[in-house]
């Protein structure tokens, strides 16, 4: 439902505990309405709840403090929810997650009695709540987000404890006489009876009666003060002792009662004559009996006791007229605390118009009803004086008005006078803080104008002698805002100038509480402000570009380079996580990895100078703040060549065979050498390993011609196996070898040769025509056609003869 004022609404939330969402449809200001109240009746046993929203000055837009007030009845069971706080945060993520807590400064008694759920904000009862001990509590609550650093807001919850009728009346009996004489007149006062009920209101209204039926009655004096007086004839010989049961019942619902038993002893008066057992005695005595002989023993009985029964003496008892009259006068005095014992308060005899000479005879006395007797009366002068030291703070604690109530009693006739003495406070106590040091954690990003709750000082004195104001030591960042309530003064610390943790991480302040006494007294508390880091500084690399060299074939896991970034923030805001940028760096991520904590970049894959000679790594340093801040750098990795490739020889043949009459310098083949390494590792020298009539001629860099370097003779050597070796200049050098097969082609450079240069042939006469005279043969070193031989017979003087070749 909405309240009477359109600036706010109360929206109940279903559940076992009434929960309030406070909505502000329009700006709520002190100038428009300083105090809002809405009364909401709960169905729970807690009863009526009063929610009070108090607006304080906004001071140019700075949010005011929100005050909740709730009423709880009597001794509330533990775990009962008092109120559910709800704070909202416009941020998101962890920055918008709110945790609730009770402020720890100066609230030990609150911590003993109340608890708060950090998640839901439900404030619940933790310990016993007793109206008679505390009728109200002021709880300082705080809501903090989970950002780094966290930001917080605070509010007050005023819990008013509503009295329950949980205290029975207590009866105190002050006896005026040890025993009452059996001939006491009706109205004779025996004792004073006072009844105290610690409850309040109707729960403390008490009526006292006598439960049984003795010859006594209670006579009202003033409020809860009574006299126990004789109300009928007494006869000790009939009843020597009475047990009087006094019952005091309050008017609470349900009513409670207290009982006191008073034993009244009836004292004897000589109202009975002695009586013989027999009224007539006949006794016979012998004549001439000796003197002193016992004739008869007689006995008499007296119903009285002690002396009244031992002597046949009639005692006349003169009784004082103890008829109790109602209070006819009430006196009021005042005296300052801590005055010297014996100090006069006033002449009570004069003020009561009593004759000073009658004070002793009429047994004038002061009845306090307590163990300590702060005041007494001088019976010779009638002066009421201070009997012992009075400490108002001990007597009445923080009560604004401290009153000592006395009863003045005088006999003949009995009169009771009520005396009230107001104890005036003196400024004998200085303000003090429960904690001499207050710790405040404030984020450096906090905007000026934000206020922070401070522990309040307490002063055992009251009124103007209590805490009047606060003062703050000189500083450039903070000022003090004081709030004056009805009975108290509180202070808040307001930020005036932005904080910078990197310049000033700690600020020391002194808070002084001053009372209004004359002269004033003061007490101090030190404030230690810890400026919490805000993530306002990004990590910084020492360089934006780093260069390193890396040998190819470096084993996986080898450290290449260690990144190092620094962050001037602290805590998580300065903790750095390293990473390699994932965008457009697949080849980098395949070959390198970085340790996120140490920043060590190490080898992940294989490196080959011949495949890639350099890498550009884009690295990132990110802090752990919320939100995190980042910085980047480049790491250029130059891959250093290692002589890991032997030269490769390629032979391209120009001729299938070489004629044996080929000239020196004739090119037979082209030879190329390739070494994939770089630098000197790729510089190659090529040579023929064996001794052959060939040589290598350099054409261009690693290109060569394989040429004839000497005469060839097929008939001597028809083929050659030429071994070519290529060796680089690396350390250690690597080499490779290839073999070239050279076939020498034949030319007709050899004539046929007969086995005999001169042959003598003898021919028989008369040989037949066609008969074989001799077979001859010739050999030719050449081959194929060049080695095919034909025969012919020549004679210089004759024609040739035909010779058949075989």
PDB file of C-alpha atoms in Angstrom, residues 48-146:
ATOM      1  CA  UNK A  48       2.228  -3.655  16.073  1.00  0.00           C
ATOM      2  CA  UNK A  49       5.188  -2.517  14.012  1.00  0.00           C
ATOM      3  CA  UNK A  50       5.956   1.139  13.516  1.00  0.00           C
ATOM      4  CA  UNK A  51       8.127   1.909  10.504  1.00  0.00           C
ATOM      5  CA  UNK A  52       9.632   5.371  10.662  1.00  0.00           C
ATOM      6  CA  UNK A  53      11.594   6.796   7.751  1.00  0.00           C
ATOM      7  CA  UNK A  54      13.598   9.852   8.781  1.00  0.00           C
ATOM      8  CA  UNK A  55      15.053  12.191   6.203  1.00  0.00           C
ATOM      9  CA  UNK A  56      18.153  14.191   7.021  1.00  0.00           C
ATOM     10  CA  UNK A  57      19.585  17.036   4.966  1.00  0.00           C
ATOM     11  CA  UNK A  58      20.668  15.828   1.533  1.00  0.00           C
ATOM     12  CA  UNK A  59      23.473  18.390   1.212  1.00  0.00           C
ATOM     13  CA  UNK A  60      23.367  19.018  -2.545  1.00  0.00           C
ATOM     14  CA  UNK A  61      22.283  15.633  -3.693  1.00  0.00           C
ATOM     15  CA  UNK A  62      24.265  13.362  -1.406  1.00  0.00           C
ATOM     16  CA  UNK A  63      22.004  10.493  -0.337  1.00  0.00           C
ATOM     17  CA  UNK A  64      20.622  10.820   3.170  1.00  0.00           C
ATOM     18  CA  UNK A  65      20.684   8.214   5.863  1.00  0.00           C
ATOM     19  CA  UNK A  66      17.688   5.910   5.944  1.00  0.00           C
ATOM     20  CA  UNK A  67      16.303   5.071   9.363  1.00  0.00           C
ATOM     21  CA  UNK A  68      13.970   2.123   9.988  1.00  0.00           C
ATOM     22  CA  UNK A  69      12.037   1.878  13.252  1.00  0.00           C
ATOM     23  CA  UNK A  70      10.319  -1.300  14.402  1.00  0.00           C
ATOM     24  CA  UNK A  71       8.546  -2.327  17.586  1.00  0.00           C
ATOM     25  CA  UNK A  72       8.969  -5.768  19.120  1.00  0.00           C
ATOM     26  CA  UNK A  73       7.129  -7.069  22.168  1.00  0.00           C
ATOM     27  CA  UNK A  74       8.855  -8.116  25.378  1.00  0.00           C
ATOM     28  CA  UNK A  75      11.113 -11.152  25.390  1.00  0.00           C
ATOM     29  CA  UNK A  76      11.135 -12.141  21.734  1.00  0.00           C
ATOM     30  CA  UNK A  77      12.159 -15.685  20.872  1.00  0.00           C
ATOM     31  CA  UNK A  78      15.610 -16.110  19.310  1.00  0.00           C
ATOM     32  CA  UNK A  79      15.727 -16.400  15.520  1.00  0.00           C
ATOM     33  CA  UNK A  80      12.663 -14.165  15.158  1.00  0.00           C
ATOM     34  CA  UNK A  81      13.118 -11.876  12.163  1.00  0.00           C
ATOM     35  CA  UNK A  82      12.859  -8.194  13.044  1.00  0.00           C
ATOM     36  CA  UNK A  83      13.178  -6.616   9.602  1.00  0.00           C
ATOM     37  CA  UNK A  84      14.566  -7.431   6.169  1.00  0.00           C
ATOM     38  CA  UNK A  85      16.821  -4.749   4.750  1.00  0.00           C
ATOM     39  CA  UNK A  86      17.028  -4.314   1.015  1.00  0.00           C
ATOM     40  CA  UNK A  87      19.670  -2.297  -0.788  1.00  0.00           C
ATOM     41  CA  UNK A  88      20.055  -1.981  -4.548  1.00  0.00           C
ATOM     42  CA  UNK A  89      23.171  -1.360  -6.625  1.00  0.00           C
ATOM     43  CA  UNK A  90      22.968   0.006 -10.174  1.00  0.00           C
ATOM     44  CA  UNK A  91      26.163  -1.808 -11.167  1.00  0.00           C
ATOM     45  CA  UNK A  92      26.104  -5.301 -12.630  1.00  0.00           C
ATOM     46  CA  UNK A  93      27.885  -8.595 -12.034  1.00  0.00           C
ATOM     47  CA  UNK A  94      29.795  -8.874  -8.786  1.00  0.00           C
ATOM     48  CA  UNK A  95      29.771  -5.078  -8.583  1.00  0.00           C
ATOM     49  CA  UNK A  96      26.004  -5.242  -8.161  1.00  0.00           C
ATOM     50  CA  UNK A  97      25.910  -8.125  -5.666  1.00  0.00           C
ATOM     51  CA  UNK A  98      25.132  -6.783  -2.181  1.00  0.00           C
ATOM     52  CA  UNK A  99      26.199  -8.272   1.145  1.00  0.00           C
ATOM     53  CA  UNK A 100      24.754  -7.092   4.450  1.00  0.00           C
ATOM     54  CA  UNK A 101      26.476  -6.764   7.821  1.00  0.00           C
ATOM     55  CA  UNK A 102      26.138  -5.075  11.185  1.00  0.00           C
ATOM     56  CA  UNK A 103      28.692  -2.417  11.910  1.00  0.00           C
ATOM     57  CA  UNK A 104      31.221  -3.741  14.398  1.00  0.00           C
ATOM     58  CA  UNK A 105      32.291  -0.428  15.892  1.00  0.00           C
ATOM     59  CA  UNK A 106      30.807   0.244  19.332  1.00  0.00           C
ATOM     60  CA  UNK A 107      28.033  -2.309  18.900  1.00  0.00           C
ATOM     61  CA  UNK A 108      29.077  -5.243  21.086  1.00  0.00           C
ATOM     62  CA  UNK A 109      25.699  -5.275  22.827  1.00  0.00           C
ATOM     63  CA  UNK A 110      24.002  -5.291  19.420  1.00  0.00           C
ATOM     64  CA  UNK A 111      26.127  -8.240  18.242  1.00  0.00           C
ATOM     65  CA  UNK A 112      25.106 -10.166  21.353  1.00  0.00           C
ATOM     66  CA  UNK A 113      21.403  -9.681  20.653  1.00  0.00           C
ATOM     67  CA  UNK A 114      20.971  -9.354  16.880  1.00  0.00           C
ATOM     68  CA  UNK A 115      22.258 -11.117  13.791  1.00  0.00           C
ATOM     69  CA  UNK A 116      21.940 -10.394  10.085  1.00  0.00           C
ATOM     70  CA  UNK A 117      21.858 -12.723   7.104  1.00  0.00           C
ATOM     71  CA  UNK A 118      24.580 -11.479   4.767  1.00  0.00           C
ATOM     72  CA  UNK A 119      22.640 -12.566   1.690  1.00  0.00           C
ATOM     73  CA  UNK A 120      19.007 -11.739   2.433  1.00  0.00           C
ATOM     74  CA  UNK A 121      19.530  -8.761   4.774  1.00  0.00           C
ATOM     75  CA  UNK A 122      17.201 -10.293   7.383  1.00  0.00           C
ATOM     76  CA  UNK A 123      17.969  -8.965  10.871  1.00  0.00           C
ATOM     77  CA  UNK A 124      16.946 -11.554  13.449  1.00  0.00           C
ATOM     78  CA  UNK A 125      16.997 -11.961  17.209  1.00  0.00           C
ATOM     79  CA  UNK A 126      20.121 -13.646  18.516  1.00  0.00           C
ATOM     80  CA  UNK A 127      19.791 -13.202  22.268  1.00  0.00           C
ATOM     81  CA  UNK A 128      17.071 -12.457  24.820  1.00  0.00           C
ATOM     82  CA  UNK A 129      15.403  -9.055  24.475  1.00  0.00           C
ATOM     83  CA  UNK A 130      14.138  -7.628  27.764  1.00  0.00           C
ATOM     84  CA  UNK A 131      12.235  -4.348  27.952  1.00  0.00           C
ATOM     85  CA  UNK A 132      13.326  -3.912  31.563  1.00  0.00           C
ATOM     86  CA  UNK A 133      16.989  -3.938  30.486  1.00  0.00           C
ATOM     87  CA  UNK A 134      16.731  -2.002  27.228  1.00  0.00           C
ATOM     88  CA  UNK A 135      13.593  -0.358  25.923  1.00  0.00           C
ATOM     89  CA  UNK A 136      15.184   0.534  22.562  1.00  0.00           C
ATOM     90  CA  UNK A 137      18.121  -0.400  20.327  1.00  0.00           C
ATOM     91  CA  UNK A 138      19.865   1.520  17.578  1.00  0.00           C
ATOM     92  CA  UNK A 139      21.351  -0.895  15.053  1.00  0.00           C
ATOM     93  CA  UNK A 140      23.889   0.401  12.527  1.00  0.00           C
ATOM     94  CA  UNK A 141      23.675  -1.770   9.402  1.00  0.00           C
ATOM     95  CA  UNK A 142      25.832  -1.739   6.303  1.00  0.00           C
ATOM     96  CA  UNK A 143      25.387  -2.901   2.714  1.00  0.00           C
ATOM     97  CA  UNK A 144      28.567  -3.544   0.688  1.00  0.00           C
ATOM     98  CA  UNK A 145      28.922  -4.630  -2.911  1.00  0.00           C
ATOM     99  CA  UNK A 146      31.458  -7.239  -4.007  1.00  0.00           C
TER     100      UNK A 146
END
